[in-house]
Structures are given as C-alpha cells and as structure tokens.
Amino acid sequence: MASIAHKMGAARAQAWFGLGLTVPALAGFFVLILGPFLASVYFALHEYRIDSAVPTFVGTRNLEALWRETTFWQSWRTTVLYVVVTTGLTAVLGTAYALFLNEPFRGRNIVRAASLLPWVLPSTVTAFLWAWMFHGQYGVINAALLTLGTINQPFFWLSTSNGALAAVILAKAWLSTPIVMLFVLAALQSLPMEQVEAARLDGAGDGAVLRYVVLPHISRTLGIVLVLQAMGNLQVFDVIYAMTAGGPVRATTVLSIEVYRRAFEQWNLGMAAAVGLVWFATIAGVALVYLRMLLKDND
C-alpha cells in the first residue's frame, strides 16, 4: 500500500510539474492573443474615436457600414489580388530555384547559402531597396529597360496604380522566394533516385520526370508552404507601407493598411476594429485550409 501511495504521489507531482510548464505559454496566449482579440471585438461593437471619452455601444452598425463602403471592398479585393499573385509567383520562383539548386554544380553550397540573403534581410530594408530600384528617374529597372529598348522613356512605377501594385508584389515575392525554395529543396532531397532512374529507363524525358515523379513528390510540402505564405501575405504591412503607403489612389491599400489608416489617421478605433475582424475572418479561412491539410497528412 505504501508503494502504491508513493507512486500516486509521484504521478501527481509530475502532473503538476507538467501543468506548471504550460503556465508561461498559457499566460502569453491570454495576454498577447486572446486579450487583444477580445478587445478588438469589443471596439468593433462600439462607436469609439480616440478623441471621445467613452465608447458607445452600436452593435453591428460598424460592420454594416463597412458592408456598404466601396472603398473597403476595394481594399479587400486588392488584398486578395495581392495575396493570390504574390503567392503564385513565389511558388513558381521558389520551385524553379529549388530544382536548379538540386542539380550538382561547382559552388552549389555557396549559392545555396547566398540564396537565403533576401530572407534574412529586414523587410523594411528590402522595401526601400526595391523602392529605389523602381524609382522613376534613378532606378536600375528603368535603366535596364531603356538599355534593352523595351521602353522609350522612364516609367514612374510607384506613381501609377498598376505599376505600384506590380512593384510591391515583386518585392514581397523576392523576399519570400528563399523560404519556399528551402522547403521545396528539402522535399527534393528526400526524392528516391530509384524512381527517377526507373522513369528514365522507361523512356521518360526531363519534362515527364518533372511532371510525373518530381512534382507529385513535392506537392504536399509545396501546398503547406504556400498556405503559410498566403497567410503571411495576408498580414503584410511593412513592405507595402514603406514602398507606397497604400497609394497611389489606394491602389496598394490592403486590409492591414486600411486598419492603420482608420485607427491612426482617422482616429476611428471602432471602424478599425471592424476592419480587423473581417481581416481576421479572411486569415482564419486560409488557416482552416492549412489545418485541413495537416489533418489529412496525419491520416
């Protein structure tokens, strides 16, 4: 009996110790995630400006006002367009770069290490770098296009709607391509060479090997990485704000910029919180896709 009591006491102590280890994580979750989220829900249901003393409960009036705003839906469509194009471009560039770095050549390890440089650079530095490259008078991109004869006069990328959107998409794709390349390259390293050799013995060329052997092998890894990239692109703020501040004429105003403007330029915390809730719902939709993929992997 004494031995059983001793074991039960040790198990209880171990359970309390394990519970104690989770306390910092739970405290961080409640303070940094759940608390701000509940505060956002509270403000979204109130009319509250920074210069007013007390929030006034208005129910869903803020969300209904957003529903009727054309400028808000323009921001939402810009966000979706930005995420889809940036994520797709990152997928193509990252996969192509991984396939290239998977081939043997002299100095491959040096090139692999150097390829991570865009990823380790601060995103704000990257934004100013690309803004300078797209500069209408002094940018290297205009200089290259003029030299090649593609354009006859300097093009002011960041002053036009389509040019500014293309610039921020290219900047973010350049920033994110190394991480996609890294995951795809890791998946390629696990590709059994016997499958490639068997396909070649059956007469498959490079295109057929890529389509029927390589891409199916990396598809699951690529899918998970792209969902994570889409979630990250939905939350982008620094690159766009540093390059265009959401302009010109709201052409690059995504939901994160919309929240910032309503909170810190219009001082309307209630409407900013309402936009934040829609932004959260959009990200949550992508997160559900990610969770479904993870659960499918565990089956």
Tab-separated table of C-alpha atoms in Angstrom:
chain	number	residue	atom	x	y	z
A	1	MET	CA	0.000	0.000	0.000
A	2	ALA	CA	2.793	2.357	0.862
A	3	SER	CA	4.419	1.683	-2.506
A	4	ILE	CA	1.138	2.411	-4.379
A	5	ALA	CA	0.636	5.648	-2.438
A	6	HIS	CA	4.188	6.681	-3.216
A	7	LYS	CA	3.671	6.063	-6.959
A	8	MET	CA	0.391	8.014	-6.949
A	9	GLY	CA	2.104	10.895	-5.194
A	10	ALA	CA	4.943	10.898	-7.742
A	11	ALA	CA	2.466	10.825	-10.631
A	12	ARG	CA	0.505	13.723	-9.118
A	13	ALA	CA	3.701	15.725	-8.642
A	14	GLN	CA	4.700	15.004	-12.233
A	15	ALA	CA	1.279	16.131	-13.478
A	16	TRP	CA	1.540	19.400	-11.513
A	17	PHE	CA	5.057	19.918	-12.858
A	18	GLY	CA	3.824	19.440	-16.435
A	19	LEU	CA	0.940	21.827	-15.790
A	20	GLY	CA	3.394	24.371	-14.413
A	21	LEU	CA	5.429	24.208	-17.612
A	22	THR	CA	2.383	25.247	-19.641
A	23	VAL	CA	1.682	28.319	-17.489
A	24	PRO	CA	4.057	30.701	-19.364
A	25	ALA	CA	2.619	29.637	-22.727
A	26	LEU	CA	-0.968	29.985	-21.483
A	27	ALA	CA	-0.187	33.386	-19.950
A	28	GLY	CA	1.344	34.538	-23.239
A	29	PHE	CA	-1.679	33.290	-25.172
A	30	PHE	CA	-4.178	35.099	-22.939
A	31	VAL	CA	-2.188	38.352	-22.741
A	32	LEU	CA	-0.858	38.614	-26.310
A	33	ILE	CA	-3.525	36.853	-28.406
A	34	LEU	CA	-6.864	36.308	-26.681
A	35	GLY	CA	-6.862	39.642	-24.824
A	36	PRO	CA	-6.256	41.840	-27.906
A	37	PHE	CA	-8.744	39.778	-29.906
A	38	LEU	CA	-11.493	40.256	-27.321
A	39	ALA	CA	-10.618	43.965	-27.166
A	40	SER	CA	-10.993	44.167	-30.961
A	41	VAL	CA	-14.429	42.532	-30.768
A	42	TYR	CA	-15.410	44.997	-28.038
A	43	PHE	CA	-14.295	48.037	-30.052
A	44	ALA	CA	-15.899	46.701	-33.248
A	45	LEU	CA	-19.266	46.743	-31.470
A	46	HIS	CA	-18.801	50.328	-30.268
A	47	GLU	CA	-18.512	53.757	-31.789
A	48	TYR	CA	-15.209	54.867	-30.370
A	49	ARG	CA	-12.883	57.578	-31.541
A	50	ILE	CA	-9.589	58.404	-29.900
A	51	ASP	CA	-10.782	61.938	-29.154
A	52	SER	CA	-14.016	60.715	-27.492
A	53	ALA	CA	-14.202	59.912	-23.802
A	54	VAL	CA	-16.377	56.795	-23.644
A	55	PRO	CA	-17.164	54.111	-26.255
A	56	THR	CA	-20.831	53.985	-27.285
A	57	PHE	CA	-22.381	50.599	-27.970
A	58	VAL	CA	-23.703	50.408	-31.551
A	59	GLY	CA	-23.984	46.655	-32.073
A	60	THR	CA	-23.161	45.574	-35.626
A	61	ARG	CA	-23.513	49.083	-37.076
A	62	ASN	CA	-19.778	49.351	-37.832
A	63	LEU	CA	-19.815	46.071	-39.770
A	64	GLU	CA	-22.955	47.133	-41.637
A	65	ALA	CA	-21.261	50.421	-42.583
A	66	LEU	CA	-18.269	48.505	-43.900
A	67	TRP	CA	-20.565	46.304	-45.971
A	68	ARG	CA	-21.874	49.399	-47.769
A	69	GLU	CA	-18.463	51.039	-48.312
A	70	THR	CA	-16.998	50.717	-51.791
A	71	THR	CA	-13.561	51.765	-50.538
A	72	PHE	CA	-13.493	48.894	-48.050
A	73	TRP	CA	-14.364	46.314	-50.704
A	74	GLN	CA	-11.727	47.836	-52.960
A	75	SER	CA	-9.175	47.188	-50.190
A	76	TRP	CA	-10.466	43.632	-49.750
A	77	ARG	CA	-10.187	42.899	-53.486
A	78	THR	CA	-6.708	44.434	-53.585
A	79	THR	CA	-5.723	42.198	-50.671
A	80	VAL	CA	-6.998	39.053	-52.403
A	81	LEU	CA	-5.318	40.014	-55.707
A	82	TYR	CA	-2.073	40.793	-53.918
A	83	VAL	CA	-2.101	37.502	-51.971
A	84	VAL	CA	-3.008	35.313	-54.961
A	85	VAL	CA	-0.440	36.825	-57.351
A	86	THR	CA	2.353	37.089	-54.777
A	87	THR	CA	1.835	33.549	-53.500
A	88	GLY	CA	1.617	32.113	-57.011
A	89	LEU	CA	4.716	33.971	-58.171
A	90	THR	CA	6.591	32.842	-55.061
A	91	ALA	CA	5.581	29.240	-55.746
A	92	VAL	CA	6.868	29.315	-59.314
A	93	LEU	CA	10.128	31.091	-58.472
A	94	GLY	CA	10.795	29.041	-55.331
A	95	THR	CA	10.160	25.701	-57.058
A	96	ALA	CA	12.246	26.601	-60.107
A	97	TYR	CA	15.085	27.826	-57.908
A	98	ALA	CA	14.951	24.660	-55.775
A	99	LEU	CA	15.093	22.463	-58.883
A	100	PHE	CA	18.125	24.437	-60.047
A	101	LEU	CA	19.919	24.176	-56.701
A	102	ASN	CA	19.154	20.457	-56.518
A	103	GLU	CA	21.355	19.847	-59.553
A	104	PRO	CA	25.098	19.255	-58.931
A	105	PHE	CA	27.438	22.065	-59.988
A	106	ARG	CA	30.602	23.639	-58.636
A	107	GLY	CA	29.983	26.134	-55.847
A	108	ARG	CA	26.435	24.890	-55.208
A	109	ASN	CA	26.723	25.169	-51.421
A	110	ILE	CA	27.890	28.780	-51.689
A	111	VAL	CA	24.976	29.635	-53.984
A	112	ARG	CA	22.554	27.905	-51.597
A	113	ALA	CA	23.830	29.940	-48.660
A	114	ALA	CA	23.760	33.203	-50.644
A	115	SER	CA	20.199	32.455	-51.749
A	116	LEU	CA	18.967	32.964	-48.208
A	117	LEU	CA	20.150	36.588	-48.162
A	118	PRO	CA	16.751	38.109	-49.135
A	119	TRP	CA	15.083	36.122	-46.372
A	120	VAL	CA	17.409	37.336	-43.612
A	121	LEU	CA	17.236	40.992	-44.657
A	122	PRO	CA	14.796	43.141	-42.648
A	123	SER	CA	11.643	43.555	-44.684
A	124	THR	CA	11.763	47.342	-44.369
A	125	VAL	CA	15.279	47.371	-45.829
A	126	THR	CA	14.023	45.216	-48.683
A	127	ALA	CA	11.126	47.600	-49.266
A	128	PHE	CA	13.359	50.672	-49.515
A	129	LEU	CA	15.773	48.721	-51.751
A	130	TRP	CA	13.003	47.864	-54.199
A	131	ALA	CA	11.504	51.342	-53.998
A	132	TRP	CA	14.876	52.705	-55.075
A	133	MET	CA	15.138	50.126	-57.870
A	134	PHE	CA	11.694	51.164	-59.134
A	135	HIS	CA	12.488	54.873	-58.886
A	136	GLY	CA	11.288	56.684	-62.000
A	137	GLN	CA	14.443	58.721	-62.620
A	138	TYR	CA	17.280	56.873	-60.901
A	139	GLY	CA	16.009	53.254	-60.651
A	140	VAL	CA	18.031	50.419	-62.118
A	141	ILE	CA	14.908	48.762	-63.556
A	142	ASN	CA	14.131	51.734	-65.794
A	143	ALA	CA	17.793	51.908	-66.791
A	144	ALA	CA	17.779	48.234	-67.812
A	145	LEU	CA	14.520	48.558	-69.760
A	146	LEU	CA	15.773	51.677	-71.554
A	147	THR	CA	19.018	49.907	-72.451
A	148	LEU	CA	17.125	46.924	-73.831
A	149	GLY	CA	14.794	49.207	-75.767
A	150	THR	CA	11.703	47.868	-74.012
A	151	ILE	CA	10.578	51.382	-73.098
A	152	ASN	CA	11.332	54.725	-74.759
A	153	GLN	CA	11.145	56.935	-71.679
A	154	PRO	CA	11.316	56.421	-67.898
A	155	PHE	CA	8.233	54.811	-66.389
A	156	PHE	CA	7.161	56.044	-62.957
A	157	TRP	CA	6.255	52.706	-61.423
A	158	LEU	CA	5.270	53.851	-57.963
A	159	SER	CA	3.143	56.725	-59.272
A	160	THR	CA	0.731	54.563	-61.275
A	161	SER	CA	-1.827	52.097	-59.916
A	162	ASN	CA	-0.737	49.008	-61.845
A	163	GLY	CA	2.966	49.865	-61.599
A	164	ALA	CA	2.828	50.322	-57.814
A	165	LEU	CA	0.904	47.076	-57.313
A	166	ALA	CA	3.371	45.200	-59.511
A	167	ALA	CA	6.286	46.709	-57.584
A	168	VAL	CA	5.041	45.655	-54.132
A	169	ILE	CA	4.197	42.171	-55.448
A	170	LEU	CA	7.677	41.706	-56.896
A	171	ALA	CA	9.315	42.988	-53.710
A	172	LYS	CA	7.376	40.586	-51.473
A	173	ALA	CA	7.899	37.666	-53.878
A	174	TRP	CA	11.657	38.329	-53.862
A	175	LEU	CA	11.558	38.411	-50.065
A	176	SER	CA	9.615	35.132	-49.726
A	177	THR	CA	11.133	33.035	-52.509
A	178	PRO	CA	14.104	31.757	-50.413
A	179	ILE	CA	11.908	30.185	-47.735
A	180	VAL	CA	9.781	28.411	-50.374
A	181	MET	CA	12.967	27.299	-52.113
A	182	LEU	CA	14.308	25.941	-48.830
A	183	PHE	CA	11.249	23.772	-48.111
A	184	VAL	CA	10.979	22.503	-51.683
A	185	LEU	CA	14.692	21.736	-51.761
A	186	ALA	CA	14.334	19.712	-48.544
A	187	ALA	CA	11.491	17.760	-50.166
A	188	LEU	CA	13.607	17.170	-53.270
A	189	GLN	CA	16.418	15.794	-51.122
A	190	SER	CA	14.074	13.023	-49.956
A	191	LEU	CA	13.103	12.033	-53.515
A	192	PRO	CA	14.193	8.394	-54.105
A	193	MET	CA	16.536	8.419	-57.094
A	194	GLU	CA	15.343	4.910	-57.951
A	195	GLN	CA	12.039	6.413	-59.085
A	196	VAL	CA	13.808	8.895	-61.360
A	197	GLU	CA	16.077	6.210	-62.817
A	198	ALA	CA	13.131	3.868	-63.369
A	199	ALA	CA	11.241	6.623	-65.186
A	200	ARG	CA	14.211	7.361	-67.406
A	201	LEU	CA	14.635	3.646	-68.199
A	202	ASP	CA	11.016	3.703	-69.360
A	203	GLY	CA	11.915	6.478	-71.787
A	204	ALA	CA	10.692	9.497	-69.830
A	205	GLY	CA	12.339	12.810	-70.670
A	206	ASP	CA	13.070	15.687	-68.316
A	207	GLY	CA	9.573	17.109	-68.691
A	208	ALA	CA	7.888	13.786	-67.974
A	209	VAL	CA	10.127	13.119	-64.957
A	210	LEU	CA	9.282	16.562	-63.601
A	211	ARG	CA	5.556	16.144	-64.164
A	212	TYR	CA	5.007	12.545	-63.081
A	213	VAL	CA	7.755	11.973	-60.489
A	214	VAL	CA	9.138	15.206	-59.030
A	215	LEU	CA	6.024	17.381	-58.757
A	216	PRO	CA	3.838	14.665	-57.131
A	217	HIS	CA	6.614	14.073	-54.600
A	218	ILE	CA	6.894	17.727	-53.549
A	219	SER	CA	3.226	18.663	-53.975
A	220	ARG	CA	2.237	18.132	-50.329
A	221	THR	CA	5.192	20.118	-48.964
A	222	LEU	CA	4.636	22.837	-51.540
A	223	GLY	CA	0.947	23.029	-50.683
A	224	ILE	CA	1.577	23.507	-46.964
A	225	VAL	CA	4.281	26.122	-47.592
A	226	LEU	CA	2.029	28.055	-49.950
A	227	VAL	CA	-0.841	28.130	-47.478
A	228	LEU	CA	1.574	29.501	-44.863
A	229	GLN	CA	2.833	32.039	-47.413
A	230	ALA	CA	-0.731	33.087	-48.204
A	231	MET	CA	-1.380	33.671	-44.501
A	232	GLY	CA	1.807	35.716	-44.244
A	233	ASN	CA	0.930	37.762	-47.324
A	234	LEU	CA	-2.497	38.472	-45.869
A	235	GLN	CA	-0.759	40.084	-42.890
A	236	VAL	CA	1.819	42.106	-44.832
A	237	PHE	CA	2.137	45.742	-43.817
A	238	ASP	CA	5.750	46.904	-43.665
A	239	VAL	CA	6.759	46.255	-47.287
A	240	ILE	CA	3.711	47.988	-48.774
A	241	TYR	CA	3.677	50.894	-46.339
A	242	ALA	CA	7.393	51.573	-46.818
A	243	MET	CA	7.137	51.481	-50.621
A	244	THR	CA	3.806	53.152	-51.374
A	245	ALA	CA	1.958	53.812	-48.064
A	246	GLY	CA	-1.069	52.229	-49.745
A	247	GLY	CA	-1.109	54.580	-52.747
A	248	PRO	CA	-1.329	55.868	-55.307
A	249	VAL	CA	-5.099	56.446	-55.097
A	250	ARG	CA	-5.479	53.412	-52.764
A	251	ALA	CA	-4.112	51.098	-55.468
A	252	THR	CA	-1.996	49.188	-52.913
A	253	THR	CA	-4.220	49.640	-49.866
A	254	VAL	CA	-4.616	46.179	-48.374
A	255	LEU	CA	-6.539	45.375	-45.192
A	256	SER	CA	-3.569	45.970	-42.894
A	257	ILE	CA	-3.098	49.463	-44.346
A	258	GLU	CA	-6.860	50.027	-44.055
A	259	VAL	CA	-6.780	49.226	-40.323
A	260	TYR	CA	-3.796	51.556	-39.802
A	261	ARG	CA	-5.457	54.457	-41.626
A	262	ARG	CA	-8.741	54.184	-39.771
A	263	ALA	CA	-7.027	53.857	-36.380
A	264	PHE	CA	-4.128	56.323	-36.652
A	265	GLU	CA	-5.139	58.735	-39.423
A	266	GLN	CA	-8.922	58.899	-38.973
A	267	TRP	CA	-8.733	58.106	-35.195
A	268	ASN	CA	-11.756	55.814	-35.508
A	269	LEU	CA	-10.927	52.778	-33.372
A	270	GLY	CA	-14.383	51.246	-33.763
A	271	MET	CA	-14.228	51.086	-37.560
A	272	ALA	CA	-10.583	49.992	-37.440
A	273	ALA	CA	-11.562	47.103	-35.168
A	274	ALA	CA	-14.416	46.187	-37.525
A	275	VAL	CA	-11.989	46.030	-40.454
A	276	GLY	CA	-9.708	43.958	-38.239
A	277	LEU	CA	-12.477	41.431	-37.639
A	278	VAL	CA	-13.056	40.997	-41.381
A	279	TRP	CA	-9.301	40.742	-41.830
A	280	PHE	CA	-9.183	38.072	-39.101
A	281	ALA	CA	-12.021	36.117	-40.751
A	282	THR	CA	-10.161	36.169	-44.071
A	283	ILE	CA	-6.971	34.851	-42.474
A	284	ALA	CA	-8.943	32.271	-40.482
A	285	GLY	CA	-10.376	30.911	-43.743
A	286	VAL	CA	-6.864	30.270	-45.049
A	287	ALA	CA	-5.835	28.839	-41.660
A	288	LEU	CA	-8.667	26.316	-41.870
A	289	VAL	CA	-7.289	25.145	-45.212
A	290	TYR	CA	-3.892	24.714	-43.542
A	291	LEU	CA	-5.345	22.736	-40.629
A	292	ARG	CA	-7.261	20.512	-43.027
A	293	MET	CA	-4.048	19.754	-44.904
A	294	LEU	CA	-2.270	18.895	-41.639
A	295	LEU	CA	-5.095	16.595	-40.542
A	296	LYS	CA	-5.051	14.951	-43.953
A	297	ASP	CA	-1.311	14.322	-43.563
A	298	ASN	CA	-1.882	12.641	-40.200
A	299	ASP	CA	-4.487	10.215	-41.628
